[in-house]
Amino acid sequence: MNFFLRSAWRQSKTAFVFFTFFILATIWCSLSKIEITPFFLWAHYSDRQSPTGKFDRIYVKVNGENLDLPNISRPTREMIQIPIMYFIQLEEKSYQTSTRHILKKHLKNKCSKSLYSTIEKRLVNDVSDRDVFLNWLKRYIERIFELEVRELEVGNSVLVFRNNRTVEKILEKPVAKLNFK
Amino acid sequence: MIPFYNDISRIRLTRLVFVWLFFVISYQWWADLMLSQLESPVLLRLDLDLTYWIIHLTGIGELTRSNYPVALTFDITLSALCLLTAFFPKRIVLPLLTGIFFLVYCVLLNSYQCWHYHNIITLSLLIVPFCFKSLKTFSLAFTGLRYFVAFIYASAAIWKIFRGSVFNSGQMRWLIEHNYVDRLAIDDYKMNFLETAMFNLSNYPLLADIALILGVSMEASFILAFFTRRFDYYLIVIGVIFHLITTILVDVSFLQLWILFVVFIPMKQIERMKTETISGVD
């Protein structure tokens, strides 16, 4: 690596500055555990975990039945699952996210009301997005599963492994429900 | 030593990378994940990533969400740009445009998916070397990218060692259970032979722990790339095997990123590539 930087220095001072900046920014982001694209944190699955056999999961019910998510491709499944997880977090936090907090702290008193409102609209969600989100979820599920969604329910559940290694749902807590009839 | 790529090898690499990108985008079309297929998503998660902030502040996100023809045009343009770059590898403006469109697409998708995935956005870095006309700059950037790819895997291993998760008894069992719990919660879900075999690994804690240590060792082997090019070919093999195993065990394929291993292809393997070095380097 030092040979590479030395070679870069000899060939192009601009390239050397670019590589050095990239390396330092990546190290800083890694140590601060912050991601600012393209300075990523590469630490996948490195958090220590204890196998309790108990997992908190979201659930989606369409027309009263659980949606069969495991049978679709992972990226498509996650376009449904992860926004729901985030939606539940937003509901629990009353839509007060770190992004909104930073915006308020650094921008609210430094720009006009209309500009701040535009910025806020482009960067964060608020409580008025609640039903709009559920309507989006309905449209996307209808597209993927090719079915008509008349009733939609999302919530938290707890899944546990039994001794015989099968899985049981021990808790189901609805967070939002919408009827489209 | 910085290998000096000639015009022909650069063209070959350009075609390889951008045809791959076209397949990545084609998969996104198939998976209903292009902007025009997202049905005007509502939630967006930016966290503190300022690049995401800047892109959303331009209004492009709002525009593609609220205007289907714009979103469709964006998607088609991105797909066409990948192919055009492969067909006209000497037009520098094409990889530049592809890079911009690709980065914007990844940022918007990750924002709407509410999770900042690395599986395709990392490819925008692979596009960077192709945006330089000079072969010298291309060679420098492409060589720099080789260290970056090595860093991706080395960093993942170092974090697991640093946090102690690699030697944490039960860690692998948790990972497998975490991956399989949703499927097993469905009453009539039938696991296939491979899934059954992999899930059964979680029933043997010692074997599962050994599997994790082996996996982290594979990631750690990329540290070698910082010191020598001698093992580059083996690193490609290790990388592919590693991802095949993670696909089966923890449902994480990162298949889209496999093209990054192109930086480890030994010079002599790229047909008709000159093996000169830039004068004055080690």
Coordinates of C-alpha atoms in Angstrom, one line a residue:
Chain A
M1 CA 0.0 0.0 0.0
N2 CA 2.8 2.4 0.9
F3 CA 4.5 1.5 -2.4
F4 CA 1.2 2.3 -4.2
L5 CA 1.0 5.7 -2.6
R6 CA 4.6 6.4 -3.4
S7 CA 4.0 5.4 -7.0
A8 CA 0.9 7.6 -7.1
W9 CA 3.0 10.5 -5.7
R10 CA 5.6 10.1 -8.4
Q11 CA 3.0 9.8 -11.2
S12 CA 0.4 12.4 -10.2
K13 CA 0.3 14.7 -7.2
T14 CA -3.5 15.1 -7.8
A15 CA -4.0 11.4 -7.7
F16 CA -1.9 11.1 -4.5
V17 CA -4.0 13.8 -2.8
F18 CA -7.2 12.0 -3.9
F19 CA -6.1 8.6 -2.7
T20 CA -4.8 10.0 0.6
F21 CA -8.1 11.9 1.2
F22 CA -10.1 8.8 0.3
I23 CA -8.1 6.6 2.7
L24 CA -8.3 9.1 5.6
A25 CA -12.0 9.7 5.1
T26 CA -12.7 6.0 5.0
I27 CA -10.7 5.5 8.2
W28 CA -12.5 8.4 9.9
C29 CA -15.9 7.1 8.9
S30 CA -15.1 3.6 10.0
L31 CA -13.9 4.7 13.4
S32 CA -16.8 7.1 13.8
K33 CA -19.2 4.4 12.6
I34 CA -20.8 7.0 10.2
E35 CA -21.4 6.4 6.6
I36 CA -21.2 9.2 4.0
T37 CA -21.3 7.7 0.6
P38 CA -18.8 6.6 -0.8
F39 CA -17.0 6.2 2.6
F40 CA -18.7 3.0 3.7
L41 CA -18.5 1.1 7.0
W42 CA -17.6 -2.5 6.1
A43 CA -18.4 -4.4 9.3
H44 CA -21.2 -6.8 8.2
Y45 CA -22.5 -9.1 10.8
S46 CA -19.8 -8.1 13.3
D47 CA -22.1 -7.3 16.2
R48 CA -21.9 -9.9 19.0
Q49 CA -25.1 -11.9 19.2
S50 CA -26.4 -14.5 21.7
P51 CA -28.7 -17.3 20.4
T52 CA -31.8 -16.8 22.6
G53 CA -34.0 -18.5 19.9
K54 CA -36.3 -15.4 20.0
F55 CA -36.7 -12.9 17.2
D56 CA -38.7 -9.7 16.9
R57 CA -40.2 -9.5 13.4
I58 CA -42.7 -7.4 11.6
Y59 CA -45.8 -9.0 10.0
V60 CA -48.1 -8.1 7.2
K61 CA -51.6 -9.3 6.9
V62 CA -53.5 -8.9 3.6
N63 CA -57.2 -9.5 3.7
G64 CA -56.8 -11.2 7.1
E65 CA -54.0 -13.6 6.0
N66 CA -50.3 -13.4 6.6
L67 CA -48.4 -12.3 3.4
D68 CA -46.2 -15.0 2.1
L69 CA -43.0 -13.0 2.0
P70 CA -40.3 -15.7 2.2
N71 CA -41.3 -17.0 -1.2
I72 CA -40.3 -13.9 -3.1
S73 CA -36.8 -12.8 -4.0
R74 CA -34.9 -11.2 -1.1
P75 CA -34.5 -7.7 -2.7
T76 CA -38.2 -7.4 -3.5
R77 CA -39.1 -8.8 -0.1
E78 CA -37.0 -6.2 1.6
M79 CA -38.7 -3.4 -0.4
I80 CA -41.8 -4.5 1.6
Q81 CA -40.3 -5.6 4.9
I82 CA -37.8 -2.8 5.7
P83 CA -40.0 0.2 5.0
I84 CA -42.6 -1.5 7.3
M85 CA -39.9 -1.8 10.0
Y86 CA -39.0 1.8 9.5
F87 CA -42.6 2.8 9.5
I88 CA -43.1 1.1 12.9
Q89 CA -40.0 2.9 14.2
L90 CA -41.3 6.2 13.0
E91 CA -44.7 5.6 14.6
E92 CA -43.0 4.8 17.9
K93 CA -40.8 7.9 17.7
S94 CA -43.6 10.2 16.5
Y95 CA -41.5 10.8 13.4
Q96 CA -38.7 12.4 15.3
T97 CA -35.6 11.0 13.5
S98 CA -31.9 11.9 13.6
T99 CA -32.2 13.6 10.2
R100 CA -35.0 15.8 11.5
H101 CA -33.1 16.6 14.7
I102 CA -30.0 17.7 12.7
L103 CA -32.1 19.8 10.4
K104 CA -33.8 21.6 13.3
K105 CA -30.5 22.1 15.1
H106 CA -28.5 23.5 12.2
L107 CA -31.0 24.9 9.6
K108 CA -34.3 26.0 11.2
N109 CA -33.1 29.3 12.4
K110 CA -30.7 29.9 9.5
C111 CA -33.0 29.9 6.5
S112 CA -36.4 31.2 5.6
K113 CA -39.5 29.4 6.6
S114 CA -40.5 28.4 3.1
L115 CA -37.0 27.1 2.3
Y116 CA -36.8 25.1 5.5
S117 CA -40.2 23.7 4.7
T118 CA -39.0 22.6 1.2
I119 CA -35.9 21.0 2.7
E120 CA -37.9 19.2 5.4
K121 CA -40.3 17.9 2.8
R122 CA -37.5 16.5 0.7
L123 CA -35.5 14.9 3.5
V124 CA -37.9 13.6 6.1
N125 CA -41.4 12.1 6.6
D126 CA -44.0 13.3 9.0
V127 CA -47.2 12.0 10.6
S128 CA -49.3 13.0 7.5
D129 CA -47.4 10.3 5.6
R130 CA -49.0 7.5 7.7
D131 CA -52.0 6.7 5.5
V132 CA -50.1 7.6 2.3
F133 CA -47.5 5.0 3.2
L134 CA -50.2 2.3 3.8
N135 CA -51.7 3.2 0.4
W136 CA -48.3 2.9 -1.2
L137 CA -47.8 -0.5 0.5
K138 CA -51.2 -1.7 -0.9
R139 CA -50.2 -0.6 -4.4
Y140 CA -46.7 -2.3 -4.2
I141 CA -48.1 -5.5 -2.7
E142 CA -50.8 -5.7 -5.4
R143 CA -48.0 -5.3 -8.1
I144 CA -45.8 -8.0 -6.6
F145 CA -48.4 -10.5 -5.6
E146 CA -51.0 -9.8 -8.2
L147 CA -53.9 -9.7 -5.8
E148 CA -56.4 -7.2 -4.7
V149 CA -55.7 -5.8 -1.3
R150 CA -59.0 -4.9 0.5
E151 CA -57.6 -4.9 4.0
L152 CA -54.0 -4.3 5.3
E153 CA -52.5 -4.7 8.7
V154 CA -48.9 -4.3 9.8
G155 CA -47.4 -4.9 13.2
N156 CA -44.7 -6.5 15.4
S157 CA -44.5 -10.1 16.2
V158 CA -42.2 -12.4 18.2
L159 CA -41.1 -15.7 16.8
V160 CA -39.4 -18.4 19.0
F161 CA -37.7 -21.6 18.2
R162 CA -39.3 -24.6 20.0
N163 CA -37.1 -27.4 21.3
N164 CA -37.9 -29.5 18.2
R165 CA -36.5 -26.6 16.1
T166 CA -39.9 -25.6 14.7
V167 CA -40.9 -21.9 15.0
E168 CA -43.9 -20.5 16.9
K169 CA -45.4 -17.0 16.8
I170 CA -45.9 -16.1 20.5
L171 CA -47.0 -12.5 20.1
E172 CA -48.7 -10.3 17.5
K173 CA -49.1 -6.6 18.1
P174 CA -50.8 -4.5 15.4
V175 CA -49.4 -1.1 14.7
A176 CA -51.6 0.1 11.8
K177 CA -54.6 -1.2 9.9
L178 CA -56.4 0.2 6.9
N179 CA -59.6 -0.9 5.1
F180 CA -59.8 -0.1 1.4
K181 CA -63.3 -1.2 0.8
Chain B
M1 CA 4.2 -1.9 -9.0
I2 CA 1.4 -0.1 -10.9
P3 CA 0.4 -2.1 -14.0
F4 CA 0.0 0.1 -17.1
Y5 CA -3.1 -0.8 -19.0
N6 CA -3.0 -0.3 -22.7
D7 CA -6.0 0.7 -24.9
I8 CA -7.0 -2.8 -25.8
S9 CA -7.1 -4.0 -22.2
R10 CA -9.0 -1.0 -21.1
I11 CA -11.6 -1.6 -23.8
R12 CA -11.9 -5.2 -22.7
L13 CA -12.4 -4.2 -19.1
T14 CA -14.9 -1.5 -20.0
R15 CA -17.0 -4.0 -21.9
L16 CA -16.8 -6.6 -19.1
V17 CA -17.8 -4.1 -16.4
F18 CA -20.6 -2.3 -18.2
V19 CA -22.2 -5.5 -19.6
W20 CA -22.2 -6.8 -16.0
L21 CA -23.8 -3.5 -14.9
F22 CA -26.4 -4.0 -17.5
F23 CA -27.2 -7.4 -16.1
V24 CA -27.4 -5.9 -12.6
I25 CA -29.9 -3.4 -13.8
S26 CA -31.8 -6.1 -15.7
Y27 CA -32.1 -8.0 -12.5
Q28 CA -33.5 -4.9 -10.8
W29 CA -36.1 -4.6 -13.5
W30 CA -37.0 -8.3 -13.0
A31 CA -37.2 -7.7 -9.2
D32 CA -39.6 -4.7 -9.6
L33 CA -37.0 -2.4 -8.1
M34 CA -36.5 0.2 -10.8
L35 CA -37.8 3.7 -9.9
S36 CA -40.7 3.5 -12.2
Q37 CA -41.8 0.2 -10.7
L38 CA -41.8 1.4 -7.1
E39 CA -45.3 2.8 -7.2
S40 CA -44.3 6.2 -5.9
P41 CA -42.8 5.2 -2.5
V42 CA -43.5 7.4 0.5
L43 CA -41.0 6.7 3.3
L44 CA -37.4 7.7 2.9
R45 CA -34.5 7.1 5.2
L46 CA -31.4 9.3 4.8
D47 CA -29.8 9.1 8.2
L48 CA -26.8 11.3 8.3
D49 CA -25.4 10.4 4.9
L50 CA -24.8 13.9 3.4
T51 CA -24.5 12.4 -0.2
Y52 CA -28.1 11.2 0.2
W53 CA -29.1 14.6 1.5
I54 CA -27.6 16.4 -1.5
I55 CA -29.2 14.1 -4.0
H56 CA -32.6 14.5 -2.5
L57 CA -32.2 18.3 -2.1
T58 CA -31.8 18.5 -5.9
G59 CA -35.5 17.4 -6.1
I60 CA -34.7 14.5 -8.3
G61 CA -36.3 12.1 -5.8
E62 CA -39.5 14.0 -5.6
L63 CA -39.6 14.4 -9.3
T64 CA -39.2 10.6 -10.0
R65 CA -41.7 9.8 -7.3
S66 CA -44.4 12.1 -8.4
N67 CA -44.0 11.7 -12.2
Y68 CA -44.1 8.3 -13.7
P69 CA -42.9 9.2 -17.2
V70 CA -39.8 10.9 -15.7
A71 CA -39.1 7.8 -13.6
L72 CA -39.5 5.5 -16.6
T73 CA -37.3 7.7 -18.8
F74 CA -34.7 7.7 -16.0
D75 CA -34.7 3.9 -15.8
I76 CA -34.6 3.4 -19.5
T77 CA -31.7 5.9 -19.9
L78 CA -29.7 4.2 -17.1
S79 CA -30.2 0.8 -18.8
A80 CA -29.3 2.1 -22.2
L81 CA -26.2 4.0 -20.9
C82 CA -24.7 0.7 -19.6
L83 CA -25.1 -0.9 -23.0
L84 CA -23.9 2.1 -24.9
T85 CA -20.8 2.3 -22.8
A86 CA -20.1 -1.3 -23.5
F87 CA -20.6 -0.7 -27.3
F88 CA -18.7 2.5 -27.4
P89 CA -15.9 2.1 -24.8
K90 CA -13.9 5.0 -26.0
R91 CA -16.5 7.6 -25.4
I92 CA -15.5 9.0 -22.0
V93 CA -18.8 10.9 -21.6
L94 CA -20.8 7.6 -21.5
P95 CA -19.2 6.1 -18.3
L96 CA -19.4 9.5 -16.7
L97 CA -23.1 9.7 -17.4
T98 CA -23.6 6.1 -16.4
G99 CA -21.8 6.7 -13.1
I100 CA -24.0 9.7 -12.3
F101 CA -27.3 8.0 -13.2
F102 CA -26.2 4.8 -11.4
L103 CA -25.3 6.7 -8.2
V104 CA -28.5 8.6 -8.2
Y105 CA -30.5 5.4 -8.8
C106 CA -28.8 3.6 -5.9
V107 CA -29.2 6.5 -3.5
L108 CA -32.9 6.8 -4.3
L109 CA -33.5 3.1 -4.1
N110 CA -31.7 2.7 -0.8
S111 CA -33.6 5.7 0.6
Y112 CA -37.0 4.2 -0.3
Q113 CA -35.9 0.8 0.8
C114 CA -35.1 2.5 4.1
W115 CA -31.8 0.7 4.4
H116 CA -28.4 1.9 3.0
Y117 CA -27.4 -1.3 1.3
H118 CA -23.9 -1.7 -0.1
N119 CA -24.7 -4.5 -2.6
I120 CA -25.0 -2.3 -5.7
I121 CA -24.0 1.2 -4.7
T122 CA -20.4 0.1 -4.3
L123 CA -20.3 -0.5 -8.1
S124 CA -20.4 3.2 -8.6
L125 CA -16.8 3.2 -7.4
L126 CA -15.9 0.7 -10.0
I127 CA -17.1 3.1 -12.7
V128 CA -14.8 5.9 -11.5
P129 CA -11.6 4.7 -13.3
F130 CA -13.4 4.5 -16.6
C131 CA -14.3 8.2 -16.4
F132 CA -10.6 9.2 -17.1
K133 CA -9.4 9.5 -20.6
S134 CA -5.7 9.2 -19.8
L135 CA -4.5 5.6 -19.6
K136 CA -2.1 6.6 -16.8
T137 CA -4.9 8.0 -14.6
F138 CA -7.1 5.0 -15.5
S139 CA -4.3 2.6 -14.4
L140 CA -3.7 4.5 -11.2
A141 CA -7.4 4.5 -10.3
F142 CA -7.9 0.9 -11.2
T143 CA -5.0 -0.1 -9.1
G144 CA -6.3 2.0 -6.2
L145 CA -9.6 0.2 -6.6
R146 CA -7.8 -3.1 -6.1
Y147 CA -6.7 -2.0 -2.6
F148 CA -10.3 -0.7 -1.9
V149 CA -11.7 -4.2 -2.8
A150 CA -9.2 -5.8 -0.5
F151 CA -10.1 -3.3 2.2
I152 CA -13.8 -4.3 2.0
Y153 CA -13.1 -7.9 3.0
A154 CA -10.2 -7.2 5.3
S155 CA -12.3 -4.6 7.2
A156 CA -15.2 -7.0 7.6
A157 CA -12.8 -9.5 9.1
I158 CA -11.0 -7.0 11.4
W159 CA -14.3 -5.7 12.8
K160 CA -15.4 -9.3 13.6
I161 CA -12.1 -9.9 15.3
F162 CA -12.1 -6.5 17.1
R163 CA -15.7 -6.9 18.4
G164 CA -15.0 -10.5 19.3
S165 CA -17.9 -11.9 17.3
V166 CA -15.7 -14.4 15.4
F167 CA -14.9 -16.3 18.6
N168 CA -18.3 -15.7 20.2
S169 CA -19.8 -19.1 20.8
G170 CA -23.3 -19.3 19.3
Q171 CA -22.8 -16.4 16.9
M172 CA -23.2 -18.6 13.8
R173 CA -26.1 -20.4 15.2
W174 CA -27.8 -17.0 15.8
L175 CA -27.0 -15.9 12.2
I176 CA -28.5 -19.1 10.7
E177 CA -31.6 -18.9 12.9
H178 CA -32.0 -15.2 12.1
N179 CA -32.0 -16.1 8.4
Y180 CA -34.4 -19.1 8.6
V181 CA -36.9 -18.0 11.2
D182 CA -39.3 -16.3 8.8
R183 CA -39.4 -19.3 6.5
L184 CA -39.9 -21.7 9.4
A185 CA -42.7 -19.6 10.8
I186 CA -44.9 -20.4 7.8
D187 CA -46.9 -23.5 8.4
D188 CA -46.6 -25.1 5.0
Y189 CA -43.1 -23.9 4.0
K190 CA -41.0 -26.7 2.6
M191 CA -37.2 -26.3 2.9
N192 CA -35.2 -27.7 0.0
F193 CA -32.3 -30.1 0.5
L194 CA -29.7 -27.4 0.7
E195 CA -31.7 -25.3 3.1
T196 CA -32.3 -28.3 5.3
A197 CA -28.6 -29.1 5.3
M198 CA -27.6 -25.6 6.2
F199 CA -30.2 -25.1 8.8
N200 CA -29.1 -28.4 10.4
L201 CA -25.6 -26.8 10.9
S202 CA -27.2 -24.7 13.6
N203 CA -27.9 -27.9 15.5
Y204 CA -24.2 -28.6 15.8
P205 CA -22.7 -25.6 17.7
L206 CA -19.1 -26.6 17.4
L207 CA -19.4 -27.1 13.6
A208 CA -21.3 -23.7 13.3
D209 CA -18.5 -21.9 15.3
I210 CA -15.8 -23.5 13.1
A211 CA -17.7 -22.4 9.9
L212 CA -17.7 -18.8 11.2
I213 CA -14.0 -18.9 11.9
L214 CA -13.4 -20.3 8.4
G215 CA -15.5 -17.6 6.8
V216 CA -13.7 -14.8 8.7
S217 CA -10.4 -16.4 7.7
M218 CA -11.5 -16.2 4.1
E219 CA -12.3 -12.5 4.5
A220 CA -9.0 -11.9 6.4
S221 CA -7.0 -13.5 3.5
F222 CA -7.6 -10.4 1.5
I223 CA -5.1 -8.6 3.7
L224 CA -2.5 -10.4 1.6
A225 CA -3.5 -8.2 -1.3
F226 CA -1.9 -5.2 0.4
F227 CA 1.5 -6.8 0.3
T228 CA 1.7 -8.9 -2.8
R229 CA -0.1 -9.6 -6.1
R230 CA 1.1 -13.2 -6.1
F231 CA -2.2 -14.5 -4.6
D232 CA -4.6 -12.4 -6.6
Y233 CA -6.0 -15.3 -8.6
Y234 CA -6.6 -17.3 -5.4
L235 CA -8.4 -14.3 -3.8
I236 CA -10.9 -14.4 -6.7
V237 CA -11.6 -18.1 -6.0
I238 CA -11.8 -17.4 -2.2
G239 CA -14.1 -14.5 -2.7
V240 CA -16.5 -16.4 -5.0
I241 CA -16.6 -19.4 -2.6
F242 CA -17.1 -17.1 0.4
H243 CA -20.1 -15.5 -1.3
L244 CA -21.6 -18.8 -2.4
I245 CA -21.5 -20.0 1.2
T246 CA -23.0 -16.8 2.6
T247 CA -25.7 -17.0 0.0
I248 CA -26.8 -20.4 1.3
L249 CA -26.1 -19.9 5.0
V250 CA -27.2 -16.3 5.7
D251 CA -29.1 -15.4 2.5
V252 CA -26.5 -12.7 1.6
S253 CA -25.3 -13.2 -1.9
F254 CA -23.7 -9.8 -2.9
L255 CA -23.8 -11.4 -6.3
Q256 CA -23.8 -8.0 -7.9
L257 CA -20.5 -7.2 -6.4
W258 CA -18.7 -10.2 -7.9
I259 CA -17.5 -8.0 -10.8
L260 CA -15.3 -6.2 -8.3
F261 CA -13.0 -9.2 -8.4
V262 CA -12.0 -8.1 -11.9
V263 CA -9.4 -5.9 -10.1
F264 CA -7.6 -9.2 -9.1
I265 CA -7.4 -10.7 -12.6
P266 CA -3.6 -11.0 -13.1
M267 CA -2.3 -8.9 -16.0
K268 CA -1.2 -11.9 -18.0
Q269 CA -4.8 -13.2 -17.9
I270 CA -6.2 -10.3 -19.8
E271 CA -5.7 -11.1 -23.4
R272 CA -3.2 -9.0 -25.3
M273 CA -2.5 -6.7 -22.3
K274 CA 0.9 -5.1 -22.2
T275 CA 2.8 -5.8 -19.0
E276 CA 4.7 -2.5 -19.0
T277 CA 4.9 -0.5 -15.8
I278 CA 4.8 3.2 -15.5
S279 CA 8.3 4.4 -15.7
G280 CA 9.9 5.3 -12.5
V281 CA 7.8 3.2 -10.2
D282 CA 8.9 0.3 -8.0

